[in-house]
Short mmCIF file of C-alpha atoms in Angstrom, two decimals:
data_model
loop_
_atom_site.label_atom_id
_atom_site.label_comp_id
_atom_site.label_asym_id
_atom_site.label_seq_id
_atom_site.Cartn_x
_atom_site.Cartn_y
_atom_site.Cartn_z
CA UNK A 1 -6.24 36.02 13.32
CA UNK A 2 -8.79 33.51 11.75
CA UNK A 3 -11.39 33.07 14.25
CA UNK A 4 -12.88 30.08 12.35
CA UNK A 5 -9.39 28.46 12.29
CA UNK A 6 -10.07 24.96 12.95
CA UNK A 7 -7.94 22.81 15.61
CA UNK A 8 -7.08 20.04 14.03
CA UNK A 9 -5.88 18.50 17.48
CA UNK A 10 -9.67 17.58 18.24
CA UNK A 11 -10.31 16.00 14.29
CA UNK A 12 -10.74 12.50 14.15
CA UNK A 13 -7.02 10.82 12.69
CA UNK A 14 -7.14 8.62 9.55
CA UNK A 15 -3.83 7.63 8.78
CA UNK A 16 -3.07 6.36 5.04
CA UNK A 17 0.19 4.47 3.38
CA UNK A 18 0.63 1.93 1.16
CA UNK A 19 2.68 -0.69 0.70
CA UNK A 20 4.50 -2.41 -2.69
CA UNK A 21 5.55 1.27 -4.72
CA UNK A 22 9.03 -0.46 -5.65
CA UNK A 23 8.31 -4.11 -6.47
CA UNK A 24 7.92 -5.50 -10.48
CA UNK A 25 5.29 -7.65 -10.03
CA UNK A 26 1.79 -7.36 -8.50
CA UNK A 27 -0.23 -4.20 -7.66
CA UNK A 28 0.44 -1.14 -4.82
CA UNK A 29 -1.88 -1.83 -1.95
CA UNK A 30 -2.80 0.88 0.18
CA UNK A 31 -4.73 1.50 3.63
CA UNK A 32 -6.85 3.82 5.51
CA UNK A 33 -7.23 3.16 9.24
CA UNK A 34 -9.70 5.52 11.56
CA UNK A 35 -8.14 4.05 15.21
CA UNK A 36 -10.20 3.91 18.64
CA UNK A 37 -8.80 6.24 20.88
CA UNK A 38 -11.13 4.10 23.92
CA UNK A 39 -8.92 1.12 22.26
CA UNK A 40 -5.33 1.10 22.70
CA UNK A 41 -3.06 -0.86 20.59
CA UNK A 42 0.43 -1.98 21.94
CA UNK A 43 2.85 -2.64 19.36
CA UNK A 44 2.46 -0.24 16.62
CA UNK A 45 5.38 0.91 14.30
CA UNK A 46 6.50 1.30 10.96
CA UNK A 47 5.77 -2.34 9.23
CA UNK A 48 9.11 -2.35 7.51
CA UNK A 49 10.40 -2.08 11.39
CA UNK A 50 8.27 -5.21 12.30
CA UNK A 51 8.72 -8.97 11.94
CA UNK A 52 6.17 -10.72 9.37
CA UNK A 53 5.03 -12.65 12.92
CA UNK A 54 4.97 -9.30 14.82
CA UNK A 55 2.41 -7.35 11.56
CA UNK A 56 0.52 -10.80 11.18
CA UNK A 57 -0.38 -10.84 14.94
CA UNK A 58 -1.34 -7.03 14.44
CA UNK A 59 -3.09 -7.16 11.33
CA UNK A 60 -6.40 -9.19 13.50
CA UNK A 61 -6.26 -6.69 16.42
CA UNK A 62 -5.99 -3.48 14.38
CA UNK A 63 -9.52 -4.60 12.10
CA UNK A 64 -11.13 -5.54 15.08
CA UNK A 65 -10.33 -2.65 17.09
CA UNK A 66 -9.89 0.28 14.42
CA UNK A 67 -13.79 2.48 14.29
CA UNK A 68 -13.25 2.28 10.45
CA UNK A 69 -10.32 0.69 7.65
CA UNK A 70 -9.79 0.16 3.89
CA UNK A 71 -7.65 -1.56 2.22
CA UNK A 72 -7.19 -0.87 -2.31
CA UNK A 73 -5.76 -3.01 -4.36
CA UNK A 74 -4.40 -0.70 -7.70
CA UNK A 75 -3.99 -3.19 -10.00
CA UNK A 76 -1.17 -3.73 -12.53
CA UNK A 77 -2.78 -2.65 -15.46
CA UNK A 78 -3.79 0.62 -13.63
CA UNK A 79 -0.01 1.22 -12.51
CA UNK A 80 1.03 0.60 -15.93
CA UNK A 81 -1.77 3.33 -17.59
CA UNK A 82 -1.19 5.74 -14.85
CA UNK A 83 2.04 5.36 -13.65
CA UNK A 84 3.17 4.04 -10.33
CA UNK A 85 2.96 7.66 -8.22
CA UNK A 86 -0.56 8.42 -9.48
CA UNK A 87 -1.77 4.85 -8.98
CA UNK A 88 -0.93 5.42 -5.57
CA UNK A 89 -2.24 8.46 -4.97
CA UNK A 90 -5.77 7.26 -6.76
CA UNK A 91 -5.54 3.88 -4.51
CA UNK A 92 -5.02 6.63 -1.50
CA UNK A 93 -8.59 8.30 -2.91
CA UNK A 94 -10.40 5.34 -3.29
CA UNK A 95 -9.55 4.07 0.80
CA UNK A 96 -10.33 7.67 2.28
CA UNK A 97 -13.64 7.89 0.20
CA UNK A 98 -14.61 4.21 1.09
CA UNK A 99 -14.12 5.22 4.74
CA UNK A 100 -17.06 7.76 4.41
CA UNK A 101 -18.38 11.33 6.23
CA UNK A 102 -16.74 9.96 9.24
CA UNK A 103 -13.21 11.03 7.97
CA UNK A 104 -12.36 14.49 8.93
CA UNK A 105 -8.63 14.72 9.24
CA UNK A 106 -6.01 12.73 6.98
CA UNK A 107 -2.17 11.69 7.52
CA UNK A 108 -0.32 10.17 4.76
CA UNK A 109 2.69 9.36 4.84
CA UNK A 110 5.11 10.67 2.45
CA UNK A 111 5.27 14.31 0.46
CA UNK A 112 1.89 13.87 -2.04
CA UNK A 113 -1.80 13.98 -1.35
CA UNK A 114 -4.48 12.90 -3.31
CA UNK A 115 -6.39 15.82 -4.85
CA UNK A 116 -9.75 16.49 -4.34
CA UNK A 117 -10.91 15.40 -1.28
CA UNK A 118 -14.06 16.34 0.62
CA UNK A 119 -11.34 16.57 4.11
CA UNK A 120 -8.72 17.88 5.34
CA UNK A 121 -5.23 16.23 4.68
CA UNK A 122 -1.57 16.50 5.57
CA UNK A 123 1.14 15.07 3.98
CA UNK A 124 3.38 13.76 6.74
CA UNK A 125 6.95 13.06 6.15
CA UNK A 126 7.88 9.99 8.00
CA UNK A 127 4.82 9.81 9.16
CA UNK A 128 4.68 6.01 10.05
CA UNK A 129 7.16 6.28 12.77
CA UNK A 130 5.08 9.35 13.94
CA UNK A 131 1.25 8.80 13.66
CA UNK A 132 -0.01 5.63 14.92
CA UNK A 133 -2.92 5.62 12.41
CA UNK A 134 -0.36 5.68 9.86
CA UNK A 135 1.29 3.11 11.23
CA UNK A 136 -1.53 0.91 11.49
CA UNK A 137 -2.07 1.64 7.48
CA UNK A 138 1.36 0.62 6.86
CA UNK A 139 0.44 -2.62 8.69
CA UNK A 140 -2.82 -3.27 6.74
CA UNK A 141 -1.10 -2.45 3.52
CA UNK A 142 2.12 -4.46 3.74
CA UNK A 143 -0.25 -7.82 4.78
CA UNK A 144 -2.52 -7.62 2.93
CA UNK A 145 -0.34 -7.26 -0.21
CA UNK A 146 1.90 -9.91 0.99
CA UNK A 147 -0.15 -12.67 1.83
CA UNK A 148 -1.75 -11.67 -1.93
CA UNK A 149 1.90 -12.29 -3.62
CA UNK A 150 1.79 -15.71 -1.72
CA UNK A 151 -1.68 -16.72 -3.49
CA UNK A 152 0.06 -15.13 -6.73
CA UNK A 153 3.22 -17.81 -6.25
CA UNK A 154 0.58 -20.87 -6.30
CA UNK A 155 -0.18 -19.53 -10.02
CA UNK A 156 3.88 -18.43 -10.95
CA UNK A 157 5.77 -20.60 -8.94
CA UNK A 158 8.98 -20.30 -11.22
CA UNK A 159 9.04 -16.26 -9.75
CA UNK A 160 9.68 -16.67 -6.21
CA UNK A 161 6.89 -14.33 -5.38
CA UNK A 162 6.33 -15.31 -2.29
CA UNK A 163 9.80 -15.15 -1.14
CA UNK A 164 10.64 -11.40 -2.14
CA UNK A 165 7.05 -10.15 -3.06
CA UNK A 166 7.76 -9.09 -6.43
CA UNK A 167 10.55 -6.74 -5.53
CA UNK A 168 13.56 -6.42 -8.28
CA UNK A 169 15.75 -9.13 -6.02
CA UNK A 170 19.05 -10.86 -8.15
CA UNK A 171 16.78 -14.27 -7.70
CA UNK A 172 13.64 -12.45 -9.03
CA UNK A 173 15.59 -10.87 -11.97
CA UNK A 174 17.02 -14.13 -13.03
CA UNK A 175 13.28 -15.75 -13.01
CA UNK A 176 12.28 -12.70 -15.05
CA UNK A 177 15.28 -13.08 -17.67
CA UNK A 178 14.95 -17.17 -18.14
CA UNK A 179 10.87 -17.16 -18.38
CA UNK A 180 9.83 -13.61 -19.76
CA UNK A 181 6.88 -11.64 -17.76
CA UNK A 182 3.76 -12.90 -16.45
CA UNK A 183 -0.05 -11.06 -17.03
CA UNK A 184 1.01 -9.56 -12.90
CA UNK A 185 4.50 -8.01 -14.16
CA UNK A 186 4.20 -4.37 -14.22
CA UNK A 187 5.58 -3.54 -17.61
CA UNK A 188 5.92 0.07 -17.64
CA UNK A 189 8.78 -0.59 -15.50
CA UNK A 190 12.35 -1.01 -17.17
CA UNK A 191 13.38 -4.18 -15.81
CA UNK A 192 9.94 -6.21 -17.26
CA UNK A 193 9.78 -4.15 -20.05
CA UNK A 194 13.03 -4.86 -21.45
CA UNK A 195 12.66 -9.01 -20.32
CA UNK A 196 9.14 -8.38 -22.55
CA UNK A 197 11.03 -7.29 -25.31
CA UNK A 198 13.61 -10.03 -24.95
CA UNK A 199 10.94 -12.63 -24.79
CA UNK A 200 9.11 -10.95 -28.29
CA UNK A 201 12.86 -10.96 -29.90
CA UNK A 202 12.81 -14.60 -29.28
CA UNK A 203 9.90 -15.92 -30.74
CA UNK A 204 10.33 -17.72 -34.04
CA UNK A 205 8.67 -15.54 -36.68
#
């Protein structure tokens, strides 16, 4: 028996997801949230679960509530040099680290954990229908990034980014195939990279 064991019921939570793994376009946004125990928040869930009206109303009361949150942009050009898993898991480093010594334990959801951390963390399947801090992550994350693929549509209207986000939809395929990739296409994945190729094929030599 380890009688230094620590309980890990009595460590402060931060919960940790991210939001925009699958999508073409635009970069994976992820978020650490440290929540007030003193503070209750009614209406957490999964964010995919929510309406867009039920995580906007959520987003303002989880920052002002929450002891301590982060939200990372990883950038395209960092998903494309690292791949989209590791640029993740490095966005995932950056928001625990930016939350400071007052982190102690760490949820994320999913199977992977960022590697050397200065905490303890658990990699918690499902874990944003399980830990509310998680939940409130997934919250952070998925607004954040959306209302950033909005501002991204005033630039790209053709896209359709802010209708599906940059996600591989028929509409956003057929945008990609008749107008090529723009600078916030992620090209390391098939779909752009082949419409990139296409697009070089085409230009008169």
């Amino acid at each position: 028996m380890d009688m230094f064991a620590i309980d890990r019921r009595r460590l402060r939570v931060t919960g940790v997801d991210e939001a925009g793994r699958g999508p073409l376009a635009g970069p994976v946004a992820v978020a650490a949230v440290i929540l007030d125990p003193r503070r209750r928040l009614r209406g957490l869930d999964d964010s995919k679960k929510l309406t867009r009206a039920q995580r906007e109303a959520l987003y303002p009361r989880i920052v002002e509530r929450a002891l301590a949150w982060h939200v990372e942009m990883v950038p395209v050009e960092e998903i494309d040099r690292l791949n989209i898993l590791h640029a993740t898991l490095e966005g995932m480093r950056r928001c625990i680290l930016a939350l400071g010594p007052q982190v102690e334990l760490v949820r994320i959801d999913g199977n992977a954990v960022p590697r050397a951390l200065p905490c303890l963390v658990e990699a918690v399947v499902g874990g944003d229908a399980l830990e509310p801090a998680i939940m409130a992550a997934s919250i952070l994350a998925k607004v954040a990034r959306d209302r950033l693929m909005c501002a991204l549509h005033e630039e790209h209207q053709h896209y359709g980014f802010d209708v599906h986000k940059g996600y591989p939809t028929p509409a956003h395929l057929a945008a990609l195939a008749e107008h090529g990739p723009c600078p916030h296409h992620r090209r390391s994945f098939a779909p752009v990279r082949e419409a990139f190729a296409r697009s070089r094929e085409a230009v008169p030599a």
